[in-house]
Short mmCIF file of C-alpha atoms in Angstrom, two decimals:
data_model
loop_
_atom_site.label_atom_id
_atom_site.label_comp_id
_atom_site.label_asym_id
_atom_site.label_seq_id
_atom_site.Cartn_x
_atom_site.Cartn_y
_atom_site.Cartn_z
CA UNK F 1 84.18 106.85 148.41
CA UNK F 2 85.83 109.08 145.46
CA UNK F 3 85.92 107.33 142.37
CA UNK F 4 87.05 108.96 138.95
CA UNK F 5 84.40 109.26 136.16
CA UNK F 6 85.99 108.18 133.21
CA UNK F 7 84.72 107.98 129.64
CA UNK F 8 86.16 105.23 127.29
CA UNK F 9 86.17 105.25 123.33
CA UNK F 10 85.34 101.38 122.03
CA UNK F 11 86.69 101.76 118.37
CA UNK F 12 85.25 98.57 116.33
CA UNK F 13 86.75 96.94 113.04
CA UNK F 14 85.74 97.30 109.78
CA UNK F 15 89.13 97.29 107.95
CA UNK F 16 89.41 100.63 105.62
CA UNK F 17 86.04 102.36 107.38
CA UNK F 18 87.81 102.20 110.62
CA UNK F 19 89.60 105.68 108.96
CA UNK F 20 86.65 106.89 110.22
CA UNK F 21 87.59 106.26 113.54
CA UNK F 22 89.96 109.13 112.79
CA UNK F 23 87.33 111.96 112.03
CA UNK F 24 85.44 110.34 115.17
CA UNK F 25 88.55 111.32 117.15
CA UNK F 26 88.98 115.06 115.30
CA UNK F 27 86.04 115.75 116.20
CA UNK F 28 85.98 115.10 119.84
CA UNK F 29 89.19 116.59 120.21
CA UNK F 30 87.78 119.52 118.86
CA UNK F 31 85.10 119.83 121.23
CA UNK F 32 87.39 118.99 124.17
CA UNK F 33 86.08 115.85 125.27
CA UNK F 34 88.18 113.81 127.45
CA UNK F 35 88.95 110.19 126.85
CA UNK F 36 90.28 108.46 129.82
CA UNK F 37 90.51 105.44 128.00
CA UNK F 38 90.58 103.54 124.57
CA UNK F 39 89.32 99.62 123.63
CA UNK F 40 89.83 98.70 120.58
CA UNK F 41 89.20 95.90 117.89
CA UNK F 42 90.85 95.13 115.05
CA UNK F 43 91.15 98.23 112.47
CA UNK F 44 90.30 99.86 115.82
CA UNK F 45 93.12 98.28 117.76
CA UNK F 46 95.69 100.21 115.24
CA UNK F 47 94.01 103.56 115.37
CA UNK F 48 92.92 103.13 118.94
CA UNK F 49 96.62 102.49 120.08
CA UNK F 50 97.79 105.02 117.57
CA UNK F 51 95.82 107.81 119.22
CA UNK F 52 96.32 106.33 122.33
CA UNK F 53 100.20 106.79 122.33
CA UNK F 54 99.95 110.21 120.28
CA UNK F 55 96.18 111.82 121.17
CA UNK F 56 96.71 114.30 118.11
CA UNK F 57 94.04 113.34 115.43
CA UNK F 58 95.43 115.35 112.20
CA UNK F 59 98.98 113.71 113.30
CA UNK F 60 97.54 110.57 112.66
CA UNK F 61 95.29 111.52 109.61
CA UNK F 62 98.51 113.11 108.21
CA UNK F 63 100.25 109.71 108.69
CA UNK F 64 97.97 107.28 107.03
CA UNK F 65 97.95 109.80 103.68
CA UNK F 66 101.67 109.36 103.51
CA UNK F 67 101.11 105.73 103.96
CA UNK F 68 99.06 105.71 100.61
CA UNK F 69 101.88 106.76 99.19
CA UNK F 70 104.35 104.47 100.32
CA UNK F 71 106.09 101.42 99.11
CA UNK F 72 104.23 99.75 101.72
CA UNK F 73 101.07 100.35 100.66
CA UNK F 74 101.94 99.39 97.22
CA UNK F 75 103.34 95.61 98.31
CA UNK F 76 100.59 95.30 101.14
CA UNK F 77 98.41 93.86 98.02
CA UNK F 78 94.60 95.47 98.93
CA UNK F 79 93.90 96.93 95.76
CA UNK F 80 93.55 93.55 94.72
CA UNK F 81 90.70 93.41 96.76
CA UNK F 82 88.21 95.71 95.61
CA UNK F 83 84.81 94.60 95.67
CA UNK F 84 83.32 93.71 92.46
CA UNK F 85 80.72 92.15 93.62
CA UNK F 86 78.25 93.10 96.86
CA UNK F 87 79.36 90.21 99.28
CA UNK F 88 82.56 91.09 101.36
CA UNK F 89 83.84 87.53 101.95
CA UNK F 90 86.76 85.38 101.07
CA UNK F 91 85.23 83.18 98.28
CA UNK F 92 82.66 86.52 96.79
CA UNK F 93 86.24 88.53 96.13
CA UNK F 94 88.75 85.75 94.61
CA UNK F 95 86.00 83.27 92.61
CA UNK F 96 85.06 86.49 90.22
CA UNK F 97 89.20 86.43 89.03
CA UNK F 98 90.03 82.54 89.89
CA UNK F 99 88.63 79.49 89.04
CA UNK F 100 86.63 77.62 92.01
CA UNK F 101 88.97 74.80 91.70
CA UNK F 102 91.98 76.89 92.14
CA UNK F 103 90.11 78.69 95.39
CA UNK F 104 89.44 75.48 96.92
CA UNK F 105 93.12 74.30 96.31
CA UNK F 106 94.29 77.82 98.10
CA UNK F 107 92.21 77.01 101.14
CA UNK F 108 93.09 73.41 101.79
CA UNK F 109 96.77 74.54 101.43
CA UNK F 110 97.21 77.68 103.10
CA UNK F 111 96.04 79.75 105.89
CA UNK F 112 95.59 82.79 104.48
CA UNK F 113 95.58 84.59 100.76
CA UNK F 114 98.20 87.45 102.33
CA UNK F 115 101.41 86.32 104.13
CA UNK F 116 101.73 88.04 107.31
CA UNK F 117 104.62 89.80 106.17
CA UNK F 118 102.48 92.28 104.24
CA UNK F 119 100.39 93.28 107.00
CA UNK F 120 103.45 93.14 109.66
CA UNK F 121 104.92 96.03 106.84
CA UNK F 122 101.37 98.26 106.71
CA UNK F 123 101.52 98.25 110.28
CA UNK F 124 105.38 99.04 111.16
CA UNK F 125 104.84 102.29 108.71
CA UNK F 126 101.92 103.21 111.25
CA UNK F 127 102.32 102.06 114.44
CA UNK F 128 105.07 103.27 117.01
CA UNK F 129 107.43 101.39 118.60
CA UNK F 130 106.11 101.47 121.86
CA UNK F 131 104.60 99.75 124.86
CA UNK F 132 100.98 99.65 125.71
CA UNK F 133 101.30 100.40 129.38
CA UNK F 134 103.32 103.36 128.38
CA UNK F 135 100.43 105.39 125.97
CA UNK F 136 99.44 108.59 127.53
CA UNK F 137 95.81 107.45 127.02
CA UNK F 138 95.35 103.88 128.40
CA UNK F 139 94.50 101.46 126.00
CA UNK F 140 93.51 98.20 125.49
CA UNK F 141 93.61 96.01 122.44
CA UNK F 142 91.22 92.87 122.03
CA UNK F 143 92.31 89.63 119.65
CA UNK F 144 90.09 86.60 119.50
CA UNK F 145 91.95 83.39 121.09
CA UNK F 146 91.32 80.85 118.30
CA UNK F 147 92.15 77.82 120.94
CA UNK F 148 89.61 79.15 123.74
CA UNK F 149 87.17 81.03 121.47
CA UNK F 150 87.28 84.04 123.86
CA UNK F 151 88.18 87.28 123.47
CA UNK F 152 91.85 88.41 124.93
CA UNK F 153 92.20 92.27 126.27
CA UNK F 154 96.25 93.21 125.99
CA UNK F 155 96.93 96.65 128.84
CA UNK F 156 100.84 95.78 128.29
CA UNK F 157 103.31 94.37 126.16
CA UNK F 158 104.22 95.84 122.78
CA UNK F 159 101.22 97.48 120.82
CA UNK F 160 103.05 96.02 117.48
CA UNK F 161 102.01 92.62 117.79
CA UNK F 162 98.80 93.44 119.20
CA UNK F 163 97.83 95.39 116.71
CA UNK F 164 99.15 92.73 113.83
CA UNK F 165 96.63 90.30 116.21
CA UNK F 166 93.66 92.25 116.24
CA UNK F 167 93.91 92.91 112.65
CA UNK F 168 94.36 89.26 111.46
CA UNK F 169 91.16 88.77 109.19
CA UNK F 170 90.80 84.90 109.11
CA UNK F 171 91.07 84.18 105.50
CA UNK F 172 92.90 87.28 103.99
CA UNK F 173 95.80 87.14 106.93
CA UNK F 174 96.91 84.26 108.76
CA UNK F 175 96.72 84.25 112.86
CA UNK F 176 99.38 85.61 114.76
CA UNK F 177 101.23 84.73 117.67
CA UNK F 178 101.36 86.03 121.41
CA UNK F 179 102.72 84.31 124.42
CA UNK F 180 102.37 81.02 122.57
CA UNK F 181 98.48 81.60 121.95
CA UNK F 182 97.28 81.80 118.36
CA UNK F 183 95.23 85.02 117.87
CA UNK F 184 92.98 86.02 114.88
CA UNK F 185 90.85 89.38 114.37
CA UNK F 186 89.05 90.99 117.41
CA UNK F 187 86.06 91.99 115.29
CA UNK F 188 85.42 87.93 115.53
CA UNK F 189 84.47 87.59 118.77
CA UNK F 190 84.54 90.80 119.86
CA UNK F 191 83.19 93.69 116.51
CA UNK F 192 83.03 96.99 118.41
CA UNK F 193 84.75 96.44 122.46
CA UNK F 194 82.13 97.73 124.61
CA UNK F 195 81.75 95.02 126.87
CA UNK F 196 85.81 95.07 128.02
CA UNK F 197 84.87 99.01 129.01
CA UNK F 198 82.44 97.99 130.73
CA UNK F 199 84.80 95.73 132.47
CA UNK F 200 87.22 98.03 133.00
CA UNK F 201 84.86 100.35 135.12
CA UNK F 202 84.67 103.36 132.88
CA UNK F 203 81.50 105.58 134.26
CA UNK F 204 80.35 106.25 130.36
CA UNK F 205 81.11 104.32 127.01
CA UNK F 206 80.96 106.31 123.59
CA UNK F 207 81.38 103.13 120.81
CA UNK F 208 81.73 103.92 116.84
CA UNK F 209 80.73 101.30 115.07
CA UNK F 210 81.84 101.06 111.27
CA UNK F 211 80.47 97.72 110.70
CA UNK F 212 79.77 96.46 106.98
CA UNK F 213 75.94 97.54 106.34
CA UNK F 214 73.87 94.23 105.47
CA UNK F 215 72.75 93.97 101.78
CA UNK F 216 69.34 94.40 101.49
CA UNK F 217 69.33 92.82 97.79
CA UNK F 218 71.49 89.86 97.74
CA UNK F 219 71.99 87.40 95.05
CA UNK F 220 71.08 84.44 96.65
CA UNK F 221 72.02 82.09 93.72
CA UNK F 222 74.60 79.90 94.80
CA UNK F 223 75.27 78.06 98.57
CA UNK F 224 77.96 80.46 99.22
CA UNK F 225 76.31 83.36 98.93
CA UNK F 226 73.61 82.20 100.81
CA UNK F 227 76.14 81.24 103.56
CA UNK F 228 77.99 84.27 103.70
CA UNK F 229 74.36 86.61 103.70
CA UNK F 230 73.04 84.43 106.77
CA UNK F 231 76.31 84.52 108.96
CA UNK F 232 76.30 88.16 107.90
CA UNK F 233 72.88 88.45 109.52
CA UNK F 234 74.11 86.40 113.03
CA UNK F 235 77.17 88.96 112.92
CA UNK F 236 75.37 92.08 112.85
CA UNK F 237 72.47 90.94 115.19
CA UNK F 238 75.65 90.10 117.75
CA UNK F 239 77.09 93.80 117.01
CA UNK F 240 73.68 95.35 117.91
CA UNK F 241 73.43 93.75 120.95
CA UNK F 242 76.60 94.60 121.97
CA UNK F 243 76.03 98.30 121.11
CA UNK F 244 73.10 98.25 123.06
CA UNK F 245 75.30 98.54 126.37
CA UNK F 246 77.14 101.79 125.19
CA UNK F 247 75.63 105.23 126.23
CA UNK F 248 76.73 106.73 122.97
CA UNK F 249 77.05 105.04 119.45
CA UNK F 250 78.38 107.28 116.62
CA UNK F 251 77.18 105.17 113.83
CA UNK F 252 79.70 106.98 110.02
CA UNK F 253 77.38 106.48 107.05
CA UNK F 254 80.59 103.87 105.97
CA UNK F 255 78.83 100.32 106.07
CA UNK F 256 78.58 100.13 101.97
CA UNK F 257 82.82 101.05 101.75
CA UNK F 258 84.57 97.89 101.23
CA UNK F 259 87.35 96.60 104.36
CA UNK F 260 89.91 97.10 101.56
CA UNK F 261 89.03 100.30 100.11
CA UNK F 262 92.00 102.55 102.17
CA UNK F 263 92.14 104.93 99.47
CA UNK F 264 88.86 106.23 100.90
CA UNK F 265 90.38 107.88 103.57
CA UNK F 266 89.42 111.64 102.87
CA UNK F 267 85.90 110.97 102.48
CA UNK F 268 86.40 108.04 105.42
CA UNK F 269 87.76 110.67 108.11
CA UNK F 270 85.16 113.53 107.10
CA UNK F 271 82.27 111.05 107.45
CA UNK F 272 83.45 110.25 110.91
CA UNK F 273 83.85 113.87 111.54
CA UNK F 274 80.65 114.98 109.99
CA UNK F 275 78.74 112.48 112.08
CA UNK F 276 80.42 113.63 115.76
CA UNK F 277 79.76 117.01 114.84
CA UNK F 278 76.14 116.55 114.80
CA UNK F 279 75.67 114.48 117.78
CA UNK F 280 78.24 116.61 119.69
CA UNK F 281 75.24 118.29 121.77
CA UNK F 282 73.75 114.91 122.20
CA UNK F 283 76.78 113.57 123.55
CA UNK F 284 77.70 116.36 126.30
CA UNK F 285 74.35 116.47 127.59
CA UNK F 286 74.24 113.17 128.20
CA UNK F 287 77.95 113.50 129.85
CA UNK F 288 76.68 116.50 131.93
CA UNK F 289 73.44 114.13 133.06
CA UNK F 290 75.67 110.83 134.32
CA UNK F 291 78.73 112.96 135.55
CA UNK F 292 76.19 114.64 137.64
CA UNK F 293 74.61 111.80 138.77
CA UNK F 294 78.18 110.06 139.66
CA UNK F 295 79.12 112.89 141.62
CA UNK F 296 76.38 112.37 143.70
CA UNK F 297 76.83 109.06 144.42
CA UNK F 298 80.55 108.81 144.66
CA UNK F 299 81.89 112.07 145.72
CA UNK F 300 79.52 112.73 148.79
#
């Protein structure tokens, strides 16, 4: 019985860190290690089917510098998002500029502080028009079903609106969309997609995770913050388990860079980079190890 061994990437969201994903990808082009397929959640759906569709790393680098320039960047309103304060939530950004009241009106009335549009603009500056069954590196994008609470994996269709799924942070965009199912982000059910490589049979699973790093000091002063710092806690707890079924985790020194912070993307890219490079020797050996051992088993 000949089976392929196959090694899938499980990129993870994280907004702006997931430009890390990007030196993650440099690097293990530069060492010539083979990805025979590509999961990805949220800010790791985009760059996942990105790279997927064109596997050239500097291409896509190259790409998201020129979007920092654009007119897209400019209306796509994240600089308004800077953290000024060490909780990355909704209510921690918005109540330091608006008044509470005005913040509660804004959530009782609308689904989201960004109309779609803006994000459906970032995203058509970056993402080719193409189909997902039709990437040179298969991929598969994961949204969170808000109906069924589950996760949903996309191999085909276009990667547009599966991207503009995946990306969909409840609160800052509204959901989106497919089929006549209402998606939101993928990080919400679903923060770094190990467990759909799994399910796809790949032999070994490298996952990057470029999760928010918890804060150790938080100003526990108010029931929000409290909130926020608790299901912050149930989040990452989730993450690690979830991590715990990948043979590799590349873990970028990104968790204190804010999801809005894009303009990070030199220092973003080099951290993923940086990282690779030094587990590069940890990660063929243990390719060498299970390829060996899958040979054995399957190829005899």
């Amino acid at each position: 019985m000949k089976r392929k061994f196959k090694i899938a990437l499980a990129l993870g969201g994280g907004g702006a860190r997931g430009c890390a994903h990007i030196g993650v990808l440099k690097a293990l082009e530069n060492a010539d290690i083979p990805i025979d397929l590509i999961t990805g959640s949220s800010i790791g759906a985009v760059v996942g089917g990105i790279y997927a569709n064109t596997p050239n790393a500097q291409e896509m680098h190259d790409k998201f510098s020129e979007f920092l320039e654009s007119k897209e960047y400019r209306k796509s309103g994240l600089e308004l998002f800077k953290r000024k304060e060490s909780d990355e939530n909704f209510f921690g950004q918005v109540a330091t500029n608006i008044k509470a009241r005005l913040v509660i009106n804004i959530a009782q009335s609308k689904t989201s502080l960004v109309s779609a549009r803006r994000l459906e603009g970032v995203l058509k500056f970056l993402i080719p028009d193409c189909r997902i069954q039709d990437t040179k590196i298969p991929f598969y994008g994961v949204t969170s079903d808000v109906s069924t609470g589950e996760q949903k994996v996309f191999s085909e269709g276009d990667l547009l609106p599966v991207a503009i799924a995946s990306a969909a942070i409840p609160g800052f965009l509204p959901p989106h969309r497919i089929n006549g199912d209402l998606m939101v982000d993928g990080s919400v059910v679903c923060p770094t997609p190990v467990i759909p490589a799994k399910e796809l049979d790949a032999s070994l699973i490298i996952a990057v995770d470029v999760s928010q790093a918890l804060n150790d000091s938080p100003k526990l002063d108010n029931v929000i913050n409290v909130m926020f710092q608790t299901q912050h806690m149930t989040a990452k707890h989730y993450n690690n388990l979830i991590l715990k079924q990948a043979d590799i985790v590349i873990r970028p020194n990104v968790g204190d860079i804010h999801w809005s912070e894009f303009k990070q993307l030199n220092f973003l890219v080099e951290e993923g980079e940086r990282v690779t490079r030094e587990i590069l020797p940890q990660i063929k050996q243990i390719i060498r190890t299970k390829n060996g051992l899958w040979n054995k088993i399957f190829q005899n």
